[in-house]
C-alpha cells in the first residue's frame, strides 16, 4: 500500500511541472484542466494507485496553476469581448426569439428592445394557440419518433459537438454575446465566461458521467430497452427559462434529448436570444433533431399560450423567482411531474487559519463572486470568516486586490440609475454609520465587512459581505432561518471540522459543498436543488419475462 | 466668522437674514445671498452637530474649505435613523417628527425647536400662497389624513393644520381617524359645501386617495361633484400602502370621482427631513393663464440638484436622470443639504420625480439575503 502511494506521489511532481509547461498552450491547458476535473470526480483513470497522483494533480493544478490559468483565460476573453464590441459598434444586432418546426411560417414582427447595454432588434413570431398546438403535436409525434431512432452514442456526439461549437468563436456566438450584453447588462466578458463554463461542463464525458451516476445501469439505457428495463422520458419536456445565467437553457435541452423527450421552452423576456441560436446549432449538426426541439418567446401574460405549454408537457421545468414558481404551481394539474428551480443562494464559510495561501484564497472567493456577477443561485451572498481579525484583514485585502484584477479583465454588470442610486444611498448610510467597507465602485464592486450581530445586506452589482465570526458552527446557526433557500456552500475548514460542518450544511439542505473558487462551476453530475436532473425525468419499466 | 455656538448675536443675525431672504418678495434674488446663508448655516451645523461634522470630515469638508453651497456634502436622509442630527439637546425640541413609510425598520426622528418651527411655518405659508392657493380664496379644507391629535409625530398632519389655520374656512376638517377615512363625513362635507357654493380643497396622501377610490368602487358609492373653484392636492406617494398608479391614471381616477379636471390638481413633494415642500406649478400657472409644466418648483430658499449617483457632488445636465439632492435653508436646526433615494430629472422650468432607488434585483433563481430577511419572522 505504501509503495502504491509512493508511486502516486512521485508521479504528482512531474505531472504538475508538465501542467505548468502546458499553461501557454490552450489545448494542453484544457486537457490538463479536464484531467484535474476527472481526478476530483473520481474518474476510473484516476483511481487505484494513481489516485494520490490524481488528487495532487487536481490540487496542484488548482492552487498553483489555477489562478494563472484563469487570468490568462480572462485576458483572452477580454480581448475577444473587445473584438465583439468593435464588430457591433454602430450596429443593432438582430436576433430571432423562436426556433422550431412550424414557427418559421408564423408571421413575425421586429421589435427594438432597449436594454441597459443598448438596443437589440428582436424578430418575434406572432404565435397563436393554434400554431403552438401544431408545433407541440409535431414535437410529440415526429420529434419523439426521430429521437427513438437515435442511438444514444450519436446523440451524445451531437450534443458534444454543439457544446464545442459554442466554445469557439463564431458569428452566432458573437451575436448571442452582444445581444445578451445589451439586453441583460452583463459585460460581454461575463457572457463569454458564463458560456465557457456552461459549455465546458457539457461535453460528452460529462454527460456520460452524469448518466452513469444517475442510472444504475448505463448499459440498459444504451441498449434502449433490450435489457431488463425500459426507460421513458416525458412525451414532451416543457421548460420556462430565466435570464440570470447566460447560456443555461441548453442544459434542459440536453437532458430532455438524452431521456428521449422532445423539448419546448419559453424564452425569458429579458434574454430570448441564446436558446434559438443554440437550437439552430443542434439542427445544423443533426437535421433530424430539428423536429424534436423548439423554443419561443411570448408575453408572460398570454395565459392561453402558457397554459398550452403547461398542459401539454409530460414534465415541466421552471426557472424563476418565487412569484413565477407560485404561478406555475397553480397552473400544473394534480400529479403532473414538474421541477421548480426557484430562489436559492450560496454561502461561503472560511476558517482563515486553514488558508496556507491567503492570496490564492482571496482570488478564489473573488472569482466565486464575479462569475455570473454573483446573480446565480450558486453564488455566495455572504462569507463567514473565523480565524481572528488580523487574518481576516489580510484575507479582505486579498479579496479586494483580486476583485480589482478580475474586474479589470471581466467588468461587472451595467447598472441603471436606480440601481446606482440604491448603491449610493447604502454606501452613504454605511459611511455615516461608520461601517467598514471598501468601495471599488469605479471597478463596479463593493465589499462590506461586519462583525457581531449579523444583518443581511445586499447591493446591486458585485457585492461581497465578509462577516467575522468566532466559530463556523455559529454561522450555521445563523443560516437556520433561511435554510430552505440554501443551495451551494464553499467550505474551508480544518480536516477535523470539515466533515462535521459539511454534515450540518447538508442537514440544512445545501445541495452542493465545494471548496472556495468552485462555487460557480458545477458539473453535469450536480444534483440541482438536490434532485437527480435526469433521473427525475425518467419513468422505468421493469421487464421480468 | 464668529463661532455661532457661542455668539448668540451672530445666530440672531443669521435668523433675521434668513427671514429677510425668504420674505424679500423679489424672485430674482442674488445667488450670492443664498450662498452666504447656506454657508453660515452649514458652519453652524458643523459646530453644533457632532455626527454631521464627523460625516463631513470623512468627506474632507471642513468649516473653511467650502465656499460654495454646491460643495456641502449631502447627508443621506437615512442618517436620521442612525443618530441625532439636532443642533441642540433634545430638551430644546418643541416637537419631534418621525419618518415613516420607508423599508427600513427603524423610524428616524427630526427634532424642531421653536425657531425651526417658525421657519417651517413661514415656508409653508409662503409656499402655499404661491403654489396651492394662488387665487387667495378661502376654501373648506378637507384633509384625507390624520389630525395632529391622531398622529402627533406626522409632519404632514402638522403642515395640514397650518394650511387650515391660514387658508381654510372654519368648517375645514380632518376626515381620517383611528378607524380610517370617514367616508360619510366626506360626503356630508361635500354636500354642505355644494349647498353653500363654498369651494373645497381636498388634501391628502396619494395612497389615501387611491384607497378611497377603490373603496368607492367596491361599495358602489358616488360623491357629488365638488363646487366651483375646488382643488385637490396629493402628497407622499404610495409607500406600498395602496396599489400604485401612473400619474395620468391617478389624475383620471381621482378627477372622475370628484368631478375635477387635472388643472385643479396639484402634487406636493414633502419629506419629514425637509422643512419646505415642493409643489408643481399647475394651479399657479392656471391662475396666471399659462400652460402648466407640471414640474416641481423650488421656493427661493431651496435648491434641488439632480446628481450622478456615483458622485453626489456632480450635477447632471438637463434631462438626465439621477439622485435628488435638496438644499433647504429652512432646515434651521438640522443639516440643510440632504440626498434622498428619489430618482429625478431636471427640465426647463422645474424638476420631476421619476421613482426611487431600486434594490439588488432577484433574477431568475437567484435571490438576495436582504430580500429573505423579512421571511425570518
PDB file of C-alpha atoms in Angstrom, chain B residues 103-374:
ATOM      1  CA  UNK B 103     -38.456  49.950   4.058  1.00  0.00           C
ATOM      2  CA  UNK B 104     -36.067  50.357   6.999  1.00  0.00           C
ATOM      3  CA  UNK B 105     -37.421  49.032  10.235  1.00  0.00           C
ATOM      4  CA  UNK B 106     -36.368  51.920  12.472  1.00  0.00           C
ATOM      5  CA  UNK B 107     -38.103  55.286  12.141  1.00  0.00           C
ATOM      6  CA  UNK B 108     -35.931  58.376  12.006  1.00  0.00           C
ATOM      7  CA  UNK B 109     -36.507  61.362  14.270  1.00  0.00           C
ATOM      8  CA  UNK B 110     -36.313  65.006  13.269  1.00  0.00           C
ATOM      9  CA  UNK B 111     -36.421  67.488  16.119  1.00  0.00           C
ATOM     10  CA  UNK B 112     -37.654  71.050  15.766  1.00  0.00           C
ATOM     11  CA  UNK B 113     -37.005  73.833  18.258  1.00  0.00           C
ATOM     12  CA  UNK B 114     -39.151  76.973  18.405  1.00  0.00           C
ATOM     13  CA  UNK B 115     -37.145  78.850  15.766  1.00  0.00           C
ATOM     14  CA  UNK B 116     -37.175  75.819  13.440  1.00  0.00           C
ATOM     15  CA  UNK B 117     -40.956  75.643  13.682  1.00  0.00           C
ATOM     16  CA  UNK B 118     -41.247  79.341  12.915  1.00  0.00           C
ATOM     17  CA  UNK B 119     -39.077  78.881   9.850  1.00  0.00           C
ATOM     18  CA  UNK B 120     -41.135  75.916   8.728  1.00  0.00           C
ATOM     19  CA  UNK B 121     -44.396  77.802   9.323  1.00  0.00           C
ATOM     20  CA  UNK B 122     -43.129  80.691   7.220  1.00  0.00           C
ATOM     21  CA  UNK B 123     -42.075  78.299   4.483  1.00  0.00           C
ATOM     22  CA  UNK B 124     -45.460  76.545   4.494  1.00  0.00           C
ATOM     23  CA  UNK B 125     -47.314  79.858   4.277  1.00  0.00           C
ATOM     24  CA  UNK B 126     -45.228  81.464   1.530  1.00  0.00           C
ATOM     25  CA  UNK B 127     -45.155  78.287  -0.498  1.00  0.00           C
ATOM     26  CA  UNK B 128     -48.880  77.535  -0.252  1.00  0.00           C
ATOM     27  CA  UNK B 129     -49.831  81.109  -1.011  1.00  0.00           C
ATOM     28  CA  UNK B 130     -47.940  80.942  -4.267  1.00  0.00           C
ATOM     29  CA  UNK B 131     -48.478  77.369  -5.456  1.00  0.00           C
ATOM     30  CA  UNK B 132     -51.572  75.970  -3.713  1.00  0.00           C
ATOM     31  CA  UNK B 133     -53.901  78.916  -3.206  1.00  0.00           C
ATOM     32  CA  UNK B 134     -52.683  81.464  -5.758  1.00  0.00           C
ATOM     33  CA  UNK B 135     -56.198  82.957  -6.076  1.00  0.00           C
ATOM     34  CA  UNK B 136     -56.184  83.857  -2.367  1.00  0.00           C
ATOM     35  CA  UNK B 137     -59.642  82.323  -1.973  1.00  0.00           C
ATOM     36  CA  UNK B 138     -60.509  80.621   1.321  1.00  0.00           C
ATOM     37  CA  UNK B 139     -61.716  77.040   0.994  1.00  0.00           C
ATOM     38  CA  UNK B 140     -63.212  74.323   3.093  1.00  0.00           C
ATOM     39  CA  UNK B 141     -60.090  72.219   3.517  1.00  0.00           C
ATOM     40  CA  UNK B 142     -60.908  68.551   3.874  1.00  0.00           C
ATOM     41  CA  UNK B 143     -57.904  66.534   4.886  1.00  0.00           C
ATOM     42  CA  UNK B 144     -57.827  62.882   3.925  1.00  0.00           C
ATOM     43  CA  UNK B 145     -55.123  62.473   6.518  1.00  0.00           C
ATOM     44  CA  UNK B 146     -54.996  62.114  10.274  1.00  0.00           C
ATOM     45  CA  UNK B 147     -55.017  65.181  12.517  1.00  0.00           C
ATOM     46  CA  UNK B 148     -52.173  66.157  14.848  1.00  0.00           C
ATOM     47  CA  UNK B 149     -54.122  64.675  17.747  1.00  0.00           C
ATOM     48  CA  UNK B 150     -54.258  61.313  15.988  1.00  0.00           C
ATOM     49  CA  UNK B 151     -50.711  61.461  14.585  1.00  0.00           C
ATOM     50  CA  UNK B 152     -48.671  63.850  16.724  1.00  0.00           C
ATOM     51  CA  UNK B 153     -45.358  62.875  15.100  1.00  0.00           C
ATOM     52  CA  UNK B 154     -46.506  63.128  11.488  1.00  0.00           C
ATOM     53  CA  UNK B 155     -45.144  66.193   9.739  1.00  0.00           C
ATOM     54  CA  UNK B 156     -47.933  66.099   7.159  1.00  0.00           C
ATOM     55  CA  UNK B 157     -50.561  66.441   9.889  1.00  0.00           C
ATOM     56  CA  UNK B 158     -48.703  69.455  11.251  1.00  0.00           C
ATOM     57  CA  UNK B 159     -48.490  71.065   7.819  1.00  0.00           C
ATOM     58  CA  UNK B 160     -52.178  70.477   7.080  1.00  0.00           C
ATOM     59  CA  UNK B 161     -53.145  72.116  10.355  1.00  0.00           C
ATOM     60  CA  UNK B 162     -51.135  75.132   9.301  1.00  0.00           C
ATOM     61  CA  UNK B 163     -52.877  75.225   5.946  1.00  0.00           C
ATOM     62  CA  UNK B 164     -56.289  75.082   7.629  1.00  0.00           C
ATOM     63  CA  UNK B 165     -55.322  77.878  10.014  1.00  0.00           C
ATOM     64  CA  UNK B 166     -54.030  80.093   7.226  1.00  0.00           C
ATOM     65  CA  UNK B 167     -56.281  79.310   4.270  1.00  0.00           C
ATOM     66  CA  UNK B 168     -59.254  77.247   5.468  1.00  0.00           C
ATOM     67  CA  UNK B 169     -62.812  78.109   6.386  1.00  0.00           C
ATOM     68  CA  UNK B 170     -63.996  77.213   9.901  1.00  0.00           C
ATOM     69  CA  UNK B 171     -65.703  74.085   8.565  1.00  0.00           C
ATOM     70  CA  UNK B 172     -62.363  72.597   7.499  1.00  0.00           C
ATOM     71  CA  UNK B 173     -61.832  69.137   8.953  1.00  0.00           C
ATOM     72  CA  UNK B 174     -59.649  66.074   9.170  1.00  0.00           C
ATOM     73  CA  UNK B 175     -61.501  63.068   7.877  1.00  0.00           C
ATOM     74  CA  UNK B 176     -59.195  60.226   8.869  1.00  0.00           C
ATOM     75  CA  UNK B 177     -59.396  58.838  12.367  1.00  0.00           C
ATOM     76  CA  UNK B 178     -58.002  55.778  14.087  1.00  0.00           C
ATOM     77  CA  UNK B 179     -60.561  53.682  12.174  1.00  0.00           C
ATOM     78  CA  UNK B 180     -59.509  55.061   8.793  1.00  0.00           C
ATOM     79  CA  UNK B 181     -61.241  57.524   6.440  1.00  0.00           C
ATOM     80  CA  UNK B 182     -64.720  58.704   7.381  1.00  0.00           C
ATOM     81  CA  UNK B 183     -66.440  58.435   4.025  1.00  0.00           C
ATOM     82  CA  UNK B 184     -69.867  59.524   5.212  1.00  0.00           C
ATOM     83  CA  UNK B 185     -68.348  62.673   6.736  1.00  0.00           C
ATOM     84  CA  UNK B 186     -66.638  63.376   3.436  1.00  0.00           C
ATOM     85  CA  UNK B 187     -69.898  63.073   1.518  1.00  0.00           C
ATOM     86  CA  UNK B 188     -71.709  65.239   4.080  1.00  0.00           C
ATOM     87  CA  UNK B 189     -68.994  67.930   3.858  1.00  0.00           C
ATOM     88  CA  UNK B 190     -69.164  67.958   0.083  1.00  0.00           C
ATOM     89  CA  UNK B 191     -72.959  68.252   0.090  1.00  0.00           C
ATOM     90  CA  UNK B 192     -72.790  71.116   2.597  1.00  0.00           C
ATOM     91  CA  UNK B 193     -70.131  72.892   0.560  1.00  0.00           C
ATOM     92  CA  UNK B 194     -72.225  72.485  -2.589  1.00  0.00           C
ATOM     93  CA  UNK B 195     -75.246  73.951  -0.815  1.00  0.00           C
ATOM     94  CA  UNK B 196     -73.162  76.956   0.240  1.00  0.00           C
ATOM     95  CA  UNK B 197     -71.294  77.081  -3.096  1.00  0.00           C
ATOM     96  CA  UNK B 198     -68.161  77.028  -0.996  1.00  0.00           C
ATOM     97  CA  UNK B 199     -65.005  75.808  -2.778  1.00  0.00           C
ATOM     98  CA  UNK B 200     -63.330  72.767  -1.312  1.00  0.00           C
ATOM     99  CA  UNK B 201     -59.667  71.902  -1.083  1.00  0.00           C
ATOM    100  CA  UNK B 202     -59.132  68.196  -0.726  1.00  0.00           C
ATOM    101  CA  UNK B 203     -55.709  67.478   0.679  1.00  0.00           C
ATOM    102  CA  UNK B 204     -54.184  64.140   1.498  1.00  0.00           C
ATOM    103  CA  UNK B 205     -51.799  61.349   0.725  1.00  0.00           C
ATOM    104  CA  UNK B 206     -51.707  59.791  -2.725  1.00  0.00           C
ATOM    105  CA  UNK B 207     -52.301  56.311  -1.330  1.00  0.00           C
ATOM    106  CA  UNK B 208     -55.242  57.624   0.723  1.00  0.00           C
ATOM    107  CA  UNK B 209     -56.972  58.804  -2.435  1.00  0.00           C
ATOM    108  CA  UNK B 210     -56.399  55.504  -4.207  1.00  0.00           C
ATOM    109  CA  UNK B 211     -57.741  53.501  -1.274  1.00  0.00           C
ATOM    110  CA  UNK B 212     -60.714  55.836  -1.118  1.00  0.00           C
ATOM    111  CA  UNK B 213     -61.357  55.372  -4.839  1.00  0.00           C
ATOM    112  CA  UNK B 214     -61.089  51.592  -4.502  1.00  0.00           C
ATOM    113  CA  UNK B 215     -63.465  51.685  -1.543  1.00  0.00           C
ATOM    114  CA  UNK B 216     -65.975  53.773  -3.512  1.00  0.00           C
ATOM    115  CA  UNK B 217     -65.785  51.364  -6.438  1.00  0.00           C
ATOM    116  CA  UNK B 218     -66.219  48.312  -4.205  1.00  0.00           C
ATOM    117  CA  UNK B 219     -69.252  49.732  -2.416  1.00  0.00           C
ATOM    118  CA  UNK B 220     -70.765  51.421  -5.456  1.00  0.00           C
ATOM    119  CA  UNK B 221     -70.595  54.807  -3.707  1.00  0.00           C
ATOM    120  CA  UNK B 222     -70.704  58.093  -5.565  1.00  0.00           C
ATOM    121  CA  UNK B 223     -69.801  61.542  -4.436  1.00  0.00           C
ATOM    122  CA  UNK B 224     -71.364  64.723  -5.844  1.00  0.00           C
ATOM    123  CA  UNK B 225     -69.007  66.856  -7.964  1.00  0.00           C
ATOM    124  CA  UNK B 226     -67.090  69.412  -5.923  1.00  0.00           C
ATOM    125  CA  UNK B 227     -68.217  73.063  -6.111  1.00  0.00           C
ATOM    126  CA  UNK B 228     -66.580  75.524  -8.489  1.00  0.00           C
ATOM    127  CA  UNK B 229     -63.004  76.623  -7.629  1.00  0.00           C
ATOM    128  CA  UNK B 230     -62.398  73.430  -5.709  1.00  0.00           C
ATOM    129  CA  UNK B 231     -58.998  71.811  -5.932  1.00  0.00           C
ATOM    130  CA  UNK B 232     -57.154  68.704  -4.884  1.00  0.00           C
ATOM    131  CA  UNK B 233     -53.651  68.280  -3.544  1.00  0.00           C
ATOM    132  CA  UNK B 234     -51.967  64.910  -3.114  1.00  0.00           C
ATOM    133  CA  UNK B 235     -48.655  64.173  -1.469  1.00  0.00           C
ATOM    134  CA  UNK B 236     -46.449  61.453  -0.208  1.00  0.00           C
ATOM    135  CA  UNK B 237     -46.556  58.813  -2.907  1.00  0.00           C
ATOM    136  CA  UNK B 238     -47.757  55.295  -2.160  1.00  0.00           C
ATOM    137  CA  UNK B 239     -45.190  53.689   0.177  1.00  0.00           C
ATOM    138  CA  UNK B 240     -46.705  50.303  -0.528  1.00  0.00           C
ATOM    139  CA  UNK B 241     -49.951  51.270   1.242  1.00  0.00           C
ATOM    140  CA  UNK B 242     -52.135  51.105  -1.851  1.00  0.00           C
ATOM    141  CA  UNK B 243     -51.799  49.947  -5.422  1.00  0.00           C
ATOM    142  CA  UNK B 244     -49.545  52.291  -7.376  1.00  0.00           C
ATOM    143  CA  UNK B 245     -50.821  54.240 -10.338  1.00  0.00           C
ATOM    144  CA  UNK B 246     -49.022  56.196 -13.035  1.00  0.00           C
ATOM    145  CA  UNK B 247     -49.634  59.930 -12.596  1.00  0.00           C
ATOM    146  CA  UNK B 248     -52.008  60.233 -15.553  1.00  0.00           C
ATOM    147  CA  UNK B 249     -54.104  57.307 -14.346  1.00  0.00           C
ATOM    148  CA  UNK B 250     -54.158  58.722 -10.844  1.00  0.00           C
ATOM    149  CA  UNK B 251     -55.441  62.057 -12.088  1.00  0.00           C
ATOM    150  CA  UNK B 252     -58.048  60.440 -14.294  1.00  0.00           C
ATOM    151  CA  UNK B 253     -59.299  58.173 -11.490  1.00  0.00           C
ATOM    152  CA  UNK B 254     -59.481  60.842  -8.800  1.00  0.00           C
ATOM    153  CA  UNK B 255     -60.701  63.546 -11.169  1.00  0.00           C
ATOM    154  CA  UNK B 256     -63.549  61.307 -12.201  1.00  0.00           C
ATOM    155  CA  UNK B 257     -64.622  60.675  -8.622  1.00  0.00           C
ATOM    156  CA  UNK B 258     -64.570  64.295  -7.501  1.00  0.00           C
ATOM    157  CA  UNK B 259     -65.505  65.941 -10.787  1.00  0.00           C
ATOM    158  CA  UNK B 260     -62.204  67.790 -11.141  1.00  0.00           C
ATOM    159  CA  UNK B 261     -60.023  68.360 -14.176  1.00  0.00           C
ATOM    160  CA  UNK B 262     -56.291  67.856 -13.966  1.00  0.00           C
ATOM    161  CA  UNK B 263     -55.905  71.644 -13.981  1.00  0.00           C
ATOM    162  CA  UNK B 264     -57.392  71.637 -10.483  1.00  0.00           C
ATOM    163  CA  UNK B 265     -54.940  69.086  -9.133  1.00  0.00           C
ATOM    164  CA  UNK B 266     -51.543  69.707  -7.682  1.00  0.00           C
ATOM    165  CA  UNK B 267     -48.944  67.304  -6.371  1.00  0.00           C
ATOM    166  CA  UNK B 268     -46.629  68.071  -3.479  1.00  0.00           C
ATOM    167  CA  UNK B 269     -43.292  66.567  -2.549  1.00  0.00           C
ATOM    168  CA  UNK B 270     -42.660  66.786   1.143  1.00  0.00           C
ATOM    169  CA  UNK B 271     -40.323  64.946   3.453  1.00  0.00           C
ATOM    170  CA  UNK B 272     -40.027  64.749   7.196  1.00  0.00           C
ATOM    171  CA  UNK B 273     -36.360  65.682   6.920  1.00  0.00           C
ATOM    172  CA  UNK B 274     -37.117  68.900   4.996  1.00  0.00           C
ATOM    173  CA  UNK B 275     -38.905  71.935   6.421  1.00  0.00           C
ATOM    174  CA  UNK B 276     -40.005  73.091   2.979  1.00  0.00           C
ATOM    175  CA  UNK B 277     -42.154  71.417   0.357  1.00  0.00           C
ATOM    176  CA  UNK B 278     -42.135  71.391  -3.407  1.00  0.00           C
ATOM    177  CA  UNK B 279     -45.398  71.915  -5.309  1.00  0.00           C
ATOM    178  CA  UNK B 280     -45.838  71.538  -9.011  1.00  0.00           C
ATOM    179  CA  UNK B 281     -46.772  74.667 -10.940  1.00  0.00           C
ATOM    180  CA  UNK B 282     -50.262  73.603 -12.098  1.00  0.00           C
ATOM    181  CA  UNK B 283     -52.508  75.849 -10.020  1.00  0.00           C
ATOM    182  CA  UNK B 284     -50.199  78.865 -10.201  1.00  0.00           C
ATOM    183  CA  UNK B 285     -49.834  78.588 -13.969  1.00  0.00           C
ATOM    184  CA  UNK B 286     -53.597  78.214 -14.495  1.00  0.00           C
ATOM    185  CA  UNK B 287     -54.195  81.239 -12.282  1.00  0.00           C
ATOM    186  CA  UNK B 288     -51.822  83.241 -14.493  1.00  0.00           C
ATOM    187  CA  UNK B 289     -53.430  81.949 -17.681  1.00  0.00           C
ATOM    188  CA  UNK B 290     -50.358  79.924 -18.631  1.00  0.00           C
ATOM    189  CA  UNK B 291     -49.974  76.308 -19.621  1.00  0.00           C
ATOM    190  CA  UNK B 292     -48.709  74.376 -16.626  1.00  0.00           C
ATOM    191  CA  UNK B 293     -45.442  72.494 -16.955  1.00  0.00           C
ATOM    192  CA  UNK B 294     -46.482  70.194 -14.094  1.00  0.00           C
ATOM    193  CA  UNK B 295     -42.932  70.307 -12.807  1.00  0.00           C
ATOM    194  CA  UNK B 296     -41.893  70.712  -9.176  1.00  0.00           C
ATOM    195  CA  UNK B 297     -40.873  74.222  -8.171  1.00  0.00           C
ATOM    196  CA  UNK B 298     -38.160  75.299  -5.771  1.00  0.00           C
ATOM    197  CA  UNK B 299     -39.064  78.065  -3.344  1.00  0.00           C
ATOM    198  CA  UNK B 300     -36.239  80.584  -3.401  1.00  0.00           C
ATOM    199  CA  UNK B 301     -34.800  79.352  -0.084  1.00  0.00           C
ATOM    200  CA  UNK B 302     -34.298  75.879  -1.532  1.00  0.00           C
ATOM    201  CA  UNK B 303     -32.315  74.314  -4.329  1.00  0.00           C
ATOM    202  CA  UNK B 304     -32.667  70.870  -5.887  1.00  0.00           C
ATOM    203  CA  UNK B 305     -29.811  69.280  -7.771  1.00  0.00           C
ATOM    204  CA  UNK B 306     -30.005  66.118  -9.853  1.00  0.00           C
ATOM    205  CA  UNK B 307     -26.676  64.409  -9.284  1.00  0.00           C
ATOM    206  CA  UNK B 308     -24.689  61.441 -10.513  1.00  0.00           C
ATOM    207  CA  UNK B 309     -25.254  58.542  -8.074  1.00  0.00           C
ATOM    208  CA  UNK B 310     -21.568  57.694  -8.300  1.00  0.00           C
ATOM    209  CA  UNK B 311     -20.567  61.258  -7.379  1.00  0.00           C
ATOM    210  CA  UNK B 312     -23.197  63.199  -5.499  1.00  0.00           C
ATOM    211  CA  UNK B 313     -21.334  66.479  -5.960  1.00  0.00           C
ATOM    212  CA  UNK B 314     -21.577  66.250  -9.748  1.00  0.00           C
ATOM    213  CA  UNK B 315     -24.730  67.811 -11.107  1.00  0.00           C
ATOM    214  CA  UNK B 316     -26.194  66.177 -14.188  1.00  0.00           C
ATOM    215  CA  UNK B 317     -27.287  68.090 -17.262  1.00  0.00           C
ATOM    216  CA  UNK B 318     -30.933  68.822 -18.044  1.00  0.00           C
ATOM    217  CA  UNK B 319     -32.885  65.721 -18.963  1.00  0.00           C
ATOM    218  CA  UNK B 320     -30.534  63.212 -17.357  1.00  0.00           C
ATOM    219  CA  UNK B 321     -31.881  61.034 -14.576  1.00  0.00           C
ATOM    220  CA  UNK B 322     -30.106  60.953 -11.237  1.00  0.00           C
ATOM    221  CA  UNK B 323     -30.366  61.129  -7.479  1.00  0.00           C
ATOM    222  CA  UNK B 324     -32.011  64.150  -5.927  1.00  0.00           C
ATOM    223  CA  UNK B 325     -30.144  66.404  -3.528  1.00  0.00           C
ATOM    224  CA  UNK B 326     -32.211  69.082  -1.783  1.00  0.00           C
ATOM    225  CA  UNK B 327     -30.767  72.105  -0.020  1.00  0.00           C
ATOM    226  CA  UNK B 328     -33.301  73.744   2.274  1.00  0.00           C
ATOM    227  CA  UNK B 329     -32.279  76.841   4.228  1.00  0.00           C
ATOM    228  CA  UNK B 330     -35.312  76.480   6.490  1.00  0.00           C
ATOM    229  CA  UNK B 331     -33.754  73.349   7.952  1.00  0.00           C
ATOM    230  CA  UNK B 332     -32.740  75.686  10.724  1.00  0.00           C
ATOM    231  CA  UNK B 333     -31.667  73.185  13.351  1.00  0.00           C
ATOM    232  CA  UNK B 334     -30.710  70.197  11.222  1.00  0.00           C
ATOM    233  CA  UNK B 335     -28.472  69.781   8.155  1.00  0.00           C
ATOM    234  CA  UNK B 336     -29.574  71.695   5.081  1.00  0.00           C
ATOM    235  CA  UNK B 337     -28.161  69.503   2.313  1.00  0.00           C
ATOM    236  CA  UNK B 338     -29.795  66.079   2.037  1.00  0.00           C
ATOM    237  CA  UNK B 339     -29.600  63.305  -0.510  1.00  0.00           C
ATOM    238  CA  UNK B 340     -32.725  61.201  -0.840  1.00  0.00           C
ATOM    239  CA  UNK B 341     -33.394  57.887  -2.535  1.00  0.00           C
ATOM    240  CA  UNK B 342     -35.653  59.560  -5.090  1.00  0.00           C
ATOM    241  CA  UNK B 343     -34.721  59.464  -8.752  1.00  0.00           C
ATOM    242  CA  UNK B 344     -35.471  62.676 -10.589  1.00  0.00           C
ATOM    243  CA  UNK B 345     -34.753  64.735 -13.650  1.00  0.00           C
ATOM    244  CA  UNK B 346     -34.389  68.472 -14.170  1.00  0.00           C
ATOM    245  CA  UNK B 347     -36.184  70.017 -17.096  1.00  0.00           C
ATOM    246  CA  UNK B 348     -36.664  73.585 -18.247  1.00  0.00           C
ATOM    247  CA  UNK B 349     -38.833  75.187 -15.583  1.00  0.00           C
ATOM    248  CA  UNK B 350     -38.514  72.702 -12.738  1.00  0.00           C
ATOM    249  CA  UNK B 351     -37.835  69.129 -11.775  1.00  0.00           C
ATOM    250  CA  UNK B 352     -39.724  65.878 -11.837  1.00  0.00           C
ATOM    251  CA  UNK B 353     -39.655  62.810  -9.592  1.00  0.00           C
ATOM    252  CA  UNK B 354     -39.447  59.589 -11.561  1.00  0.00           C
ATOM    253  CA  UNK B 355     -39.149  56.846  -8.966  1.00  0.00           C
ATOM    254  CA  UNK B 356     -36.989  55.504  -6.218  1.00  0.00           C
ATOM    255  CA  UNK B 357     -33.656  53.784  -5.951  1.00  0.00           C
ATOM    256  CA  UNK B 358     -34.030  50.088  -6.709  1.00  0.00           C
ATOM    257  CA  UNK B 359     -32.568  47.289  -4.670  1.00  0.00           C
ATOM    258  CA  UNK B 360     -30.451  44.406  -5.835  1.00  0.00           C
ATOM    259  CA  UNK B 361     -32.900  42.608  -8.035  1.00  0.00           C
ATOM    260  CA  UNK B 362     -33.836  38.998  -7.810  1.00  0.00           C
ATOM    261  CA  UNK B 363     -33.221  37.490 -11.181  1.00  0.00           C
ATOM    262  CA  UNK B 364     -34.358  34.031 -12.096  1.00  0.00           C
ATOM    263  CA  UNK B 365     -33.452  31.541  -9.416  1.00  0.00           C
ATOM    264  CA  UNK B 366     -31.148  33.994  -7.653  1.00  0.00           C
ATOM    265  CA  UNK B 367     -32.239  35.881  -4.561  1.00  0.00           C
ATOM    266  CA  UNK B 368     -30.521  38.248  -2.142  1.00  0.00           C
ATOM    267  CA  UNK B 369     -30.307  37.656   1.568  1.00  0.00           C
ATOM    268  CA  UNK B 370     -31.831  41.031   2.273  1.00  0.00           C
ATOM    269  CA  UNK B 371     -34.983  40.044   0.418  1.00  0.00           C
ATOM    270  CA  UNK B 372     -35.266  36.957   2.552  1.00  0.00           C
ATOM    271  CA  UNK B 373     -34.758  38.803   5.830  1.00  0.00           C
ATOM    272  CA  UNK B 374     -38.456  39.580   6.399  1.00  0.00           C
TER     273      UNK B 374
END
